[in-house]
Coordinates of C-alpha atoms and ligand atoms in Angstrom, one line a residue:
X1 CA 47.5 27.2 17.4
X2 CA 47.4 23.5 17.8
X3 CA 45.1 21.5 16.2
X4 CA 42.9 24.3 14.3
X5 CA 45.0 23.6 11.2
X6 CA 43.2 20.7 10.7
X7 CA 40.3 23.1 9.8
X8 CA 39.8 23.0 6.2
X9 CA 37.5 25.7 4.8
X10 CA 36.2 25.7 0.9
X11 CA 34.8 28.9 -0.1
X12 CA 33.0 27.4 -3.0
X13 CA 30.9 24.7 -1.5
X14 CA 27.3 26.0 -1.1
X15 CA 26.9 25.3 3.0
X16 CA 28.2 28.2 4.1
X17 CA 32.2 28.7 6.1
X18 CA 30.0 29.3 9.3
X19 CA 28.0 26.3 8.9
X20 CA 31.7 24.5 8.0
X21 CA 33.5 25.7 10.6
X22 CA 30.8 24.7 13.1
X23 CA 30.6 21.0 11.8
X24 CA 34.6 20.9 11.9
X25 CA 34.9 22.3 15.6
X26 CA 32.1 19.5 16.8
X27 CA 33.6 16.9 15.3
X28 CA 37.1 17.8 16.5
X29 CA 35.4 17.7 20.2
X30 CA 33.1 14.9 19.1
X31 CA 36.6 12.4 18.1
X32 CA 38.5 13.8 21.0
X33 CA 41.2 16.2 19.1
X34 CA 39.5 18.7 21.6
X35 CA 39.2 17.8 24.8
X36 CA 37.1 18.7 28.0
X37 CA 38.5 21.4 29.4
X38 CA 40.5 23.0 26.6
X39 CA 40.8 26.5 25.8
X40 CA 39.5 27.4 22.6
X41 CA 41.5 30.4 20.9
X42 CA 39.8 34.1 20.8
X43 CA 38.4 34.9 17.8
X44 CA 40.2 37.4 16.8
X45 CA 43.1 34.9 16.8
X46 CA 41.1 32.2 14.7
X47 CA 40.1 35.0 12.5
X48 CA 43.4 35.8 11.2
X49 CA 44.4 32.1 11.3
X50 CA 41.8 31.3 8.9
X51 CA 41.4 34.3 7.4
X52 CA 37.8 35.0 8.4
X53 CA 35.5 37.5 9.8
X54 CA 35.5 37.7 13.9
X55 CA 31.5 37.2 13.0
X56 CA 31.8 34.0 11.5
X57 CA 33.9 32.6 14.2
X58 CA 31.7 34.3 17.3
X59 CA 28.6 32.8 15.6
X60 CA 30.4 29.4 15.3
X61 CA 31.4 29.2 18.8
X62 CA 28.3 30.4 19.7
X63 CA 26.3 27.9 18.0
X64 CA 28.5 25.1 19.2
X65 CA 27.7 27.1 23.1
X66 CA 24.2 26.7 22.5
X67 CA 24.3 22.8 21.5
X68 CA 26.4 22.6 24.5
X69 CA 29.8 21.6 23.1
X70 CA 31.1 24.7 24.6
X71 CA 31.3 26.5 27.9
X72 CA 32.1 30.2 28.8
X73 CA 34.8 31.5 30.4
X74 CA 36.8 34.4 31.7
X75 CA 36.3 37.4 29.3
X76 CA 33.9 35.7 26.3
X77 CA 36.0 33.1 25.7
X78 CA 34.9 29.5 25.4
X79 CA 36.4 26.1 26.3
X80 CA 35.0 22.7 25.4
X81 CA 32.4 21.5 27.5
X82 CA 33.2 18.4 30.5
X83 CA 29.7 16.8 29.0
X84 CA 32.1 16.0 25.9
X85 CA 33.9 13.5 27.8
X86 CA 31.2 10.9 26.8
X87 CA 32.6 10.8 23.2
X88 CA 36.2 9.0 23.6
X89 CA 38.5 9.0 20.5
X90 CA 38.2 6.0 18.6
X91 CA 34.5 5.5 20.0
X92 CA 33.1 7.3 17.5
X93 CA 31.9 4.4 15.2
X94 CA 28.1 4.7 14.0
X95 CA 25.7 1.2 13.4
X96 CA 26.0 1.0 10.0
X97 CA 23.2 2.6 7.9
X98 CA 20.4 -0.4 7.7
X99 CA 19.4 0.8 4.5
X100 CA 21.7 1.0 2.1
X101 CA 22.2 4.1 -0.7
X102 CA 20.7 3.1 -3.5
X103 CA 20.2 5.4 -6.9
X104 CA 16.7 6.8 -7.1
X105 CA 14.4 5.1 -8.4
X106 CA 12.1 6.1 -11.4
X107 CA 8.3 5.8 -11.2
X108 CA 7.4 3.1 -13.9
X109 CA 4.0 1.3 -15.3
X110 CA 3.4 -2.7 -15.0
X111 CA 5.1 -4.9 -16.9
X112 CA 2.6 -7.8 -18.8
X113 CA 0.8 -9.9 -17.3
X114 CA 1.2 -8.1 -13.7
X115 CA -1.9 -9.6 -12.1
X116 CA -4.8 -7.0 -10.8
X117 CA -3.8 -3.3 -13.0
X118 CA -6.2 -1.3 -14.3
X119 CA -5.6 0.6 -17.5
X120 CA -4.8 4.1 -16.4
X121 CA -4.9 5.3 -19.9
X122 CA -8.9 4.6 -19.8
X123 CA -9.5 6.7 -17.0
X124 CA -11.5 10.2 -18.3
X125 CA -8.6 12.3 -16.5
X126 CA -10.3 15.5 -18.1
X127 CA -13.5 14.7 -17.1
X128 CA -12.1 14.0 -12.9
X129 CA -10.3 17.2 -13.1
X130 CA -13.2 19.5 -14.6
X131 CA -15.1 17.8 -11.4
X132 CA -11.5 18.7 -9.1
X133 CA -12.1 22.7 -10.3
X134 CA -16.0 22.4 -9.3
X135 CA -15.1 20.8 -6.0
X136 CA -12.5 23.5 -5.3
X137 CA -14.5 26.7 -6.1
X138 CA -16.5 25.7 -3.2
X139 CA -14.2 27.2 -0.9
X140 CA -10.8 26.7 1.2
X141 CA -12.7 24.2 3.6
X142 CA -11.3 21.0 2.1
X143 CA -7.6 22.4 2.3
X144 CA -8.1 22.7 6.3
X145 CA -7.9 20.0 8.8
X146 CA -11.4 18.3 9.3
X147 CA -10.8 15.9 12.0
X148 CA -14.6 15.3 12.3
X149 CA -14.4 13.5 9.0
X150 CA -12.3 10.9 9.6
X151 CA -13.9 8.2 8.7
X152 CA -14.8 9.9 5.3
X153 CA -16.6 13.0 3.8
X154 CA -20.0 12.3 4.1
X155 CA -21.0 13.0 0.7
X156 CA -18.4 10.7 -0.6
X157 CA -19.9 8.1 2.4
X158 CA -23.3 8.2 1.1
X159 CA -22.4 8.2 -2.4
X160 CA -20.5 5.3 -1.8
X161 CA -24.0 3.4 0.0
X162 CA -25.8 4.3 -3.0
X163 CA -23.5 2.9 -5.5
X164 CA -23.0 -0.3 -3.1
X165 CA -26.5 -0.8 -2.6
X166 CA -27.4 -0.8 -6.0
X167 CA -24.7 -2.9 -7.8
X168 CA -23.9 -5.4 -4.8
X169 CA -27.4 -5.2 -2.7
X170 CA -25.1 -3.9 0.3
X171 CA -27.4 -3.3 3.0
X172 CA -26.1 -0.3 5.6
X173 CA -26.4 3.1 6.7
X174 CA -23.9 5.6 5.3
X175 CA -22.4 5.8 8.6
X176 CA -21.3 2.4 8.5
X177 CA -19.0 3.1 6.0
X178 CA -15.4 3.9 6.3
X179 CA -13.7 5.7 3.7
X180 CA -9.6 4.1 3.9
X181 CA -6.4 4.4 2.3
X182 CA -7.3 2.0 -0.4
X183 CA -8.9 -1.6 0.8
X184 CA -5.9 -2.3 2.2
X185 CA -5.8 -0.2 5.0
X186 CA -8.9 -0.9 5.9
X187 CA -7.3 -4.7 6.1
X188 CA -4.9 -3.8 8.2
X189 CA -7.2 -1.7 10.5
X190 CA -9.3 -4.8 11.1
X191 CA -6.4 -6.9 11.7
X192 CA -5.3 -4.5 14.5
X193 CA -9.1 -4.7 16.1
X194 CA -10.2 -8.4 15.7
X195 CA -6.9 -10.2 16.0
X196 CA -3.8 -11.0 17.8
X197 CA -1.4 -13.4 18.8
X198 CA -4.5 -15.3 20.5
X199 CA -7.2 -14.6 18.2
X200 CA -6.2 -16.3 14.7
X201 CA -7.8 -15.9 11.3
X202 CA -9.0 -18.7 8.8
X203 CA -7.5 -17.4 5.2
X204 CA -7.9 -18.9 1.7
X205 CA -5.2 -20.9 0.8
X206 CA -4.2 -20.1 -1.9
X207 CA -4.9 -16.7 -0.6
X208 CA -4.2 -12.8 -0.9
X209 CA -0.6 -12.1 0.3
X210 CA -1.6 -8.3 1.1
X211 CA -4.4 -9.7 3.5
X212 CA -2.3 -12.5 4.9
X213 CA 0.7 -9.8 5.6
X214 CA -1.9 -7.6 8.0
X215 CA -2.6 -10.6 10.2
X216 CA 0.8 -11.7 10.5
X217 CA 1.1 -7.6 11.7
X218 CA -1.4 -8.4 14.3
X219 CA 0.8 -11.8 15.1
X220 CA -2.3 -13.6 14.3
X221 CA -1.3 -17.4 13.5
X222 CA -2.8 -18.3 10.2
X223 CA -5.5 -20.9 9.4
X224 CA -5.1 -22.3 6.1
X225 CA -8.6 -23.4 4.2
X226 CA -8.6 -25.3 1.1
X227 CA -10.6 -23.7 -1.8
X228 CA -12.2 -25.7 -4.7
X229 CA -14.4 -24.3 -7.2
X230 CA -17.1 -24.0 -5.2
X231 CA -15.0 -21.4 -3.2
X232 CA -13.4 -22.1 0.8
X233 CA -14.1 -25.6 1.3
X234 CA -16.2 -26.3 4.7
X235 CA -16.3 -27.2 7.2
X236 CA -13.4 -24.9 8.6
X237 CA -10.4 -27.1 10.3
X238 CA -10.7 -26.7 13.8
X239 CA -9.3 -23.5 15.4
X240 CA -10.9 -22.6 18.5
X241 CA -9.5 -19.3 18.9
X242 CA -10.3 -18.0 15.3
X243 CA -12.0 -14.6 15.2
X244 CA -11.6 -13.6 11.6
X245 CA -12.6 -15.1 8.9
X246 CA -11.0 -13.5 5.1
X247 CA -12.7 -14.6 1.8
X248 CA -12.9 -13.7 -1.6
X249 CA -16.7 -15.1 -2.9
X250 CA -16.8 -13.4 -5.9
X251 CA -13.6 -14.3 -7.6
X252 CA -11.6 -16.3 -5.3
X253 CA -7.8 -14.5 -5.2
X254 CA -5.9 -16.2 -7.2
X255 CA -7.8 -19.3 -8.7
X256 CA -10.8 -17.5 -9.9
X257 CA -13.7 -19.6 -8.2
X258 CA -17.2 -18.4 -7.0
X259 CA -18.4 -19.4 -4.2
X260 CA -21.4 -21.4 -4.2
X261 CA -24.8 -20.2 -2.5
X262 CA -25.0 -22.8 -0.2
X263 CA -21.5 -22.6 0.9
X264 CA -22.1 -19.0 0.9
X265 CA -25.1 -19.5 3.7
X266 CA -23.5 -21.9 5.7
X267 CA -20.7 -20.0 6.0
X268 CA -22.7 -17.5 7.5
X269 CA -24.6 -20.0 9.7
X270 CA -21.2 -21.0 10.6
X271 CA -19.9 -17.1 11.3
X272 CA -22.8 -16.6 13.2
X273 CA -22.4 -19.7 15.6
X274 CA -18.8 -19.5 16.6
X275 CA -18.9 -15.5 16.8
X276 CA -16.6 -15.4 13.7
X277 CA -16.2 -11.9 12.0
X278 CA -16.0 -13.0 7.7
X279 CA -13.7 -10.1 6.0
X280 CA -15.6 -10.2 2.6
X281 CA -12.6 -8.7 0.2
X282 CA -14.6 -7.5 -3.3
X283 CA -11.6 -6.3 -4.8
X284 CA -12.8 -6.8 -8.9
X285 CA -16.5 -8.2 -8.9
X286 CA -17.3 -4.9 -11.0
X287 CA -15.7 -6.6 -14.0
X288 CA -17.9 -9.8 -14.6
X289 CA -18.4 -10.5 -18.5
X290 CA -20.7 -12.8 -18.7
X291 CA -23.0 -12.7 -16.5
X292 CA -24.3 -10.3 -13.6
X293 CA -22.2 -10.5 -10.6
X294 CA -23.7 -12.4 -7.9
X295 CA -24.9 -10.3 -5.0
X296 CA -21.9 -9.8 -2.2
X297 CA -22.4 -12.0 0.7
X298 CA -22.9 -9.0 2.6
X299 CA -26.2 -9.0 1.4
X300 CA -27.4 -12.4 3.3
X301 CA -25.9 -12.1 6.0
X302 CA -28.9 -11.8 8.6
X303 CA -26.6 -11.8 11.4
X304 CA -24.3 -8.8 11.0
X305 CA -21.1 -10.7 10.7
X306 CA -19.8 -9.6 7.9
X307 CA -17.2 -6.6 6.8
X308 CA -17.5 -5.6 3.4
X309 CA -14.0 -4.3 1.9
X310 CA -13.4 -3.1 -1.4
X311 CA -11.4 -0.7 -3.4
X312 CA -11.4 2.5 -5.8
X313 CA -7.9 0.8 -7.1
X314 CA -9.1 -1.7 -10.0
X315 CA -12.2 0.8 -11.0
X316 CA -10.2 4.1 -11.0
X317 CA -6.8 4.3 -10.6
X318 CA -4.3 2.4 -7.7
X319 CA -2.4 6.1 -7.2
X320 CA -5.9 7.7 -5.8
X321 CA -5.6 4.9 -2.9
X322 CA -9.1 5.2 -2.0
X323 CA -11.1 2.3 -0.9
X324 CA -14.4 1.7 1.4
X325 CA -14.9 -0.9 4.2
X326 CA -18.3 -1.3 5.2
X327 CA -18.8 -2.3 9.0
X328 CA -21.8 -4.5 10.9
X329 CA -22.1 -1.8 13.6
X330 CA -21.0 -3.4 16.4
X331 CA -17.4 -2.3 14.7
X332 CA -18.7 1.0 14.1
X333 CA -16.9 2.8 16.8
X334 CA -13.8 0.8 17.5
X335 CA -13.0 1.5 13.8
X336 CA -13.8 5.1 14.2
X337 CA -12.1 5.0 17.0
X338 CA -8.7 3.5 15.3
X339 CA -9.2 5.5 12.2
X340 CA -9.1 8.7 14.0
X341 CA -6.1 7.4 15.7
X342 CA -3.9 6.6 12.3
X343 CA -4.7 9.3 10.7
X344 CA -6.7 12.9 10.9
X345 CA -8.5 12.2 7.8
X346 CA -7.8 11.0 4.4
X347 CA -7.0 13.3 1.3
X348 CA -10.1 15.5 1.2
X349 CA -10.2 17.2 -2.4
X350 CA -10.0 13.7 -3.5
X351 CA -12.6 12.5 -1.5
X352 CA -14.9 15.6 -2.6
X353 CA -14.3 14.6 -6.3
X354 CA -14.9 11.2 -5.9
X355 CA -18.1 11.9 -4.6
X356 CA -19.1 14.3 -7.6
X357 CA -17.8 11.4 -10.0
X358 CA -20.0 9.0 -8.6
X359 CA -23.0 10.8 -8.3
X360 CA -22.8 12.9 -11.9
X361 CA -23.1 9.2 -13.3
X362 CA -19.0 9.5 -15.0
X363 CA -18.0 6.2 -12.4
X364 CA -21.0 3.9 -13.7
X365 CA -20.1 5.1 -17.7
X366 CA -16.3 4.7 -16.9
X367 CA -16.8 1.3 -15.5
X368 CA -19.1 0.4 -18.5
X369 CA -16.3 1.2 -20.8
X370 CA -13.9 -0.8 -19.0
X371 CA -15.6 -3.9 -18.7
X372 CA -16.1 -4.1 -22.3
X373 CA -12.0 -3.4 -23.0
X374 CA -11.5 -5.7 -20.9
X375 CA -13.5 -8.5 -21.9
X376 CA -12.1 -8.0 -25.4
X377 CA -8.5 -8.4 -24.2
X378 CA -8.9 -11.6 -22.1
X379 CA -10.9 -13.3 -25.0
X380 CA -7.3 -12.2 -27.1
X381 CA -5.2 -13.5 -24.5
X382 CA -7.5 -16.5 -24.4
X383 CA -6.9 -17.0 -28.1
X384 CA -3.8 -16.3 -29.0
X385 CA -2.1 -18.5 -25.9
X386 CA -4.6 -21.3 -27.5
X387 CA -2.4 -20.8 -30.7
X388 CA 0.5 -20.9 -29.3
X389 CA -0.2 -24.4 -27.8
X390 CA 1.5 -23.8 -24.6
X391 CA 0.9 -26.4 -21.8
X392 CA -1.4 -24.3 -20.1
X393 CA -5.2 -24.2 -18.9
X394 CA -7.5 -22.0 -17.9
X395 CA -10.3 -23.4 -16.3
X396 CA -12.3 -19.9 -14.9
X397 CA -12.6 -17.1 -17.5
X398 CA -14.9 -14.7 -17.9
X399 CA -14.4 -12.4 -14.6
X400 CA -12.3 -10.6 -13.1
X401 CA -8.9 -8.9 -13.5
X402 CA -6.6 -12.0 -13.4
X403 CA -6.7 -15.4 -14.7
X404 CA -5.3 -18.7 -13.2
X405 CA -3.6 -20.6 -15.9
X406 CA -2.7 -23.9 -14.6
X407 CA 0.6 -26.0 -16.1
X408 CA -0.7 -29.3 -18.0
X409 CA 2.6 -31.0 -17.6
X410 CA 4.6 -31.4 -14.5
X411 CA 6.6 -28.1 -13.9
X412 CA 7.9 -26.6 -10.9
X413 CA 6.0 -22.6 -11.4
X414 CA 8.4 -20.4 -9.4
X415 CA 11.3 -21.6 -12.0
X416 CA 8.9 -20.8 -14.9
X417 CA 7.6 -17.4 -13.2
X418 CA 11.6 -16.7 -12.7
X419 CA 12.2 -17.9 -16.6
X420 CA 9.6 -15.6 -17.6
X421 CA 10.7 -12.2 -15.5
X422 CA 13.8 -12.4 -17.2
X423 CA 12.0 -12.4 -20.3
X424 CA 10.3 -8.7 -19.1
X425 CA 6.9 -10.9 -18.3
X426 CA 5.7 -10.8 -14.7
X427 CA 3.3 -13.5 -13.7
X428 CA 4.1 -15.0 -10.5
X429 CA 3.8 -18.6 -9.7
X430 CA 1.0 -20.0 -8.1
X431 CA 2.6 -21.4 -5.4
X432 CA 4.0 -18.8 -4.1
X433 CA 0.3 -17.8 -3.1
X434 CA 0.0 -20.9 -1.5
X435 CA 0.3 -22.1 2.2
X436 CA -0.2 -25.7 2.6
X437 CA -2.2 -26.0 -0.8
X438 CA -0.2 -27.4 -4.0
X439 CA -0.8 -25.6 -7.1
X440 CA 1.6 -25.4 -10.3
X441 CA 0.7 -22.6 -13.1
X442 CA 0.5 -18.8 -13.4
X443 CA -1.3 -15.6 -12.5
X444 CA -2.0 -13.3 -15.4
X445 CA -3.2 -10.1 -15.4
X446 CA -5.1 -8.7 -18.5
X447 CA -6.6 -6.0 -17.9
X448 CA -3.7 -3.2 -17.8
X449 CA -2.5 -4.1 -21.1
X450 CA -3.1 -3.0 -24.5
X451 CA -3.8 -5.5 -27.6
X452 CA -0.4 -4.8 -28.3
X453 CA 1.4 -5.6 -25.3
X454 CA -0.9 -9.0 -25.2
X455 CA 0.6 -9.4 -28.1
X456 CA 3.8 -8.9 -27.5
X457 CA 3.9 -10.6 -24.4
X458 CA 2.2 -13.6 -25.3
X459 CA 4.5 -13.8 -27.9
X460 CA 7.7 -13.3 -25.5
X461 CA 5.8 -15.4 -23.1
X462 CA 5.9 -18.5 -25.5
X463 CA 9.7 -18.2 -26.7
X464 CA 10.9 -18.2 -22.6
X465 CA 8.5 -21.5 -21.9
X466 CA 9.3 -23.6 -25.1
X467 CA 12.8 -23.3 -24.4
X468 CA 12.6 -23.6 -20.3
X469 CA 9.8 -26.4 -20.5
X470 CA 12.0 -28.1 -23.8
X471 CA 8.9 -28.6 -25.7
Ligands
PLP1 C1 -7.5 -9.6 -3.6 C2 -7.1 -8.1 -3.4 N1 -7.6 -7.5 -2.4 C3 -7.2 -6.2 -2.1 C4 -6.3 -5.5 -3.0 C5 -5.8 -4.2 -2.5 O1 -6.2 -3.1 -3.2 P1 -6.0 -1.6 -2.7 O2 -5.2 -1.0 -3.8 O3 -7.3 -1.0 -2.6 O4 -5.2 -1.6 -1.5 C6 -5.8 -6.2 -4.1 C7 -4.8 -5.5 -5.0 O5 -4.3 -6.0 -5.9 C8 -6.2 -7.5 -4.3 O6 -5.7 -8.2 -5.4

């Protein structure tokens, strides 16, 4: 029987001999050792060849019949299809796989000073879950599809426009709030509406690589703006065919600036001439130490034109990917629109607990606890580098997730950043935030990190830059 020696059959693999025989016979057709036309042996024949049932071998052939490798013939028996022809021996080569195999990976924490991590380890899991079980004894409705609530559960919507009105004087109506995949999403979403490869956006520069990334997806070019510390300087460079504008008022991403009042109302005199849409990103304003945040510019903006983004990331945990994005309503329904479009809804038991958590009064206590934590560790970090005498400054404390240390001394960053990774620290380089700008230092983030590992890490973090920076 010519060619169905080649048929190898291993009894202790765990796909079963059917399922081996099958693959065998199409690939045999598939690299031409069968060809179009041939006559495939009965099965009773093939059965005693390979000393198998008549079963396996009809259910094979029948199989490879049905994907249409085989034809029938005179009395049940098969020969391989003429459609076969397309596969030519030798042809047979697939693309190489684009990705290449790579071992699995393991799920890990940050290493110090990753910039923008909340402590997980603070969050009152108990607490979140005891509020889960409550949510779910309500019935199966949250486990079923809800299309209607794509933009959000409503409780979790108006809960959200009661927390936002109170801390950051956000003016809305619950319904102008969308409830995204963390603030990110929401980014890209707006890049998709308000931009493309005619319709550019102004961006901080230094600036926010995650907002930057969803306007390039939109193939918006980029406007670079200076910032100072008074915020994005003005007035904008020229750029006719801007539609978007993205800021950071509260704690400019990465340097640390906030941006002025007036700035802050000519900017919206400015949005409100030229039809510009401002992406207001509040991604940490909940952690200000010494002093009460400054209301969002949200809250003066008389004209509409400005989208409120922020996240559940920094105040809860990143995993829950929860965030809000608060539109002027002339976005309303394009976003809803889009929204419902991406996705059916988000993750609804989430959603539902979320709302209980914020309305029981556990968020507001949660995020008490962590700004004080927090405080205390940056005013370590502060110290501690100070006694190190390392060439570094930090010119903004007192807010925020992340702190700009700037080099003293002339230094190329990425080198020291690339130094210090080695070492197990991870604080990227200023520069590489920047677009035209020039900045030399490092982005730490404290808030993710025990006293410990500040201690640890500053330590580590001193040994790498005395011998890299030879001081
Ligand atoms: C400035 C800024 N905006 C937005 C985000 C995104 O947060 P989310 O996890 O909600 O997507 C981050 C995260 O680090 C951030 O630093």
């Amino acid at each position: 029987m010519r060619g169905f020696d080649q048929l190898r059959l291993d009894r202790t693999q765990r796909r079963t001999l059917q399922q081996q025989l099958t693959d065998q016979l199409k690939a045999m057709i598939q690299e031409g050792r069968l060809r179009p036309s041939e006559k495939l042996p009965s099965t009773r024949a093939l059965a005693e060849e390979l000393n198998l049932s008549r079963n396996t071998i009809t259910a094979a052939f029948e199989r490879l019949h049905d994907e249409g490798y085989l034809q029938g013939c005179e009395r049940s028996a098969f020969v391989v299809g003429t459609v076969t022809r397309a596969f030519r021996p030798g042809e047979r080569q697939r693309p190489a796989l684009a990705v290449k195999s790579a071992p699995p990976r393991q799920l890990m924490g940050p290493r110090p000073f990753r910039p923008a991590q909340p402590d997980v380890n603070l969050f009152p899991m108990k607490l979140w879950n005891r509020h889960r079980m409550r949510v779910l004894r309500r019935g199966n409705e949250l486990l079923q599809y809800q299309s209607r609530f794509s933009m959000g559960l409503d409780e979790l919507r108006q809960a959200v426009g009661a927390y936002l009105r109170d801390s950051r004087g956000i003016r809305c109506h619950w319904e102008e709030i969308a409830v995204t995949g963390g603030s990110q999403q929401g980014l890209y979403m707006l890049g998709q509406l308000l931009l493309g490869p005619e319709r550019s956006a102004y961006m901080e520069d230094p600036g926010y690589p995650g907002a930057r990334r969803c306007w390039e997806q939109a193939k918006a070019p980029i406007v670079p703006v200076p910032v100072d510390d008074g915020g994005i300087c003005l007035p904008l460079p020229d750029a006719q065919d801007a539609s978007l504008l993205y800021v950071t008022p509260s704690h400019q991403f990465p340097l640390g600036a906030r941006m002025s009042l007036g700035r802050r109302l000519e900017l919206l005199r400015i949005a409100q001439q030229r039809g510009l849409w401002i992406v207001e990103d509040d991604y940490d304003s909940e952690f200000r130490f010494d002093s009460v945040p400054q209301p969002s510019l949200q809250s003066l903006d008389e004209f509409r034109r400005v989208i409120y983004v922020g996240s559940f990331s920094k105040t809860l945990f990143p995993g829950l990917r929860l965030g809000y994005v608060v539109l002027p309503p002339e976005l309303v329904e394009p976003f809803a629109r889009l929204k419902a479009t991406l996705e059916d809804h988000g993750p609804l038991v989430d959603q539902a607990t979320l709302a209980a958590f914020l309305e029981s009064g556990a968020f507001d206590s949660h995020l008490r606890r962590c700004r004080r934590v927090y405080r205390e560790r940056q005013q370590l970090f502060l110290e501690l580098v100070a006694q190190k005498g390392l060439p570094l400054v930090f010119p903004i404390t007192g807010h925020g997730m992340n702190l700009a240390g700037h080099f003293s001394i002339e230094v190329e960053d990425t080198r020291q950043s690339a130094a210090l990774a080695e070492a197990g620290i991870d604080t990227p380089a200023l520069s590489s935030y920047c677009n035209k700008a020039s900045r030399s230092g490092l982005l730490f983030g404290l808030t993710g990190f025990a006293d410990g590992e500040i201690r640890t890490g500053v330590e580590a973090m001193s040994t790498t830059l005395v011998k890299s920076l030879g001081i």
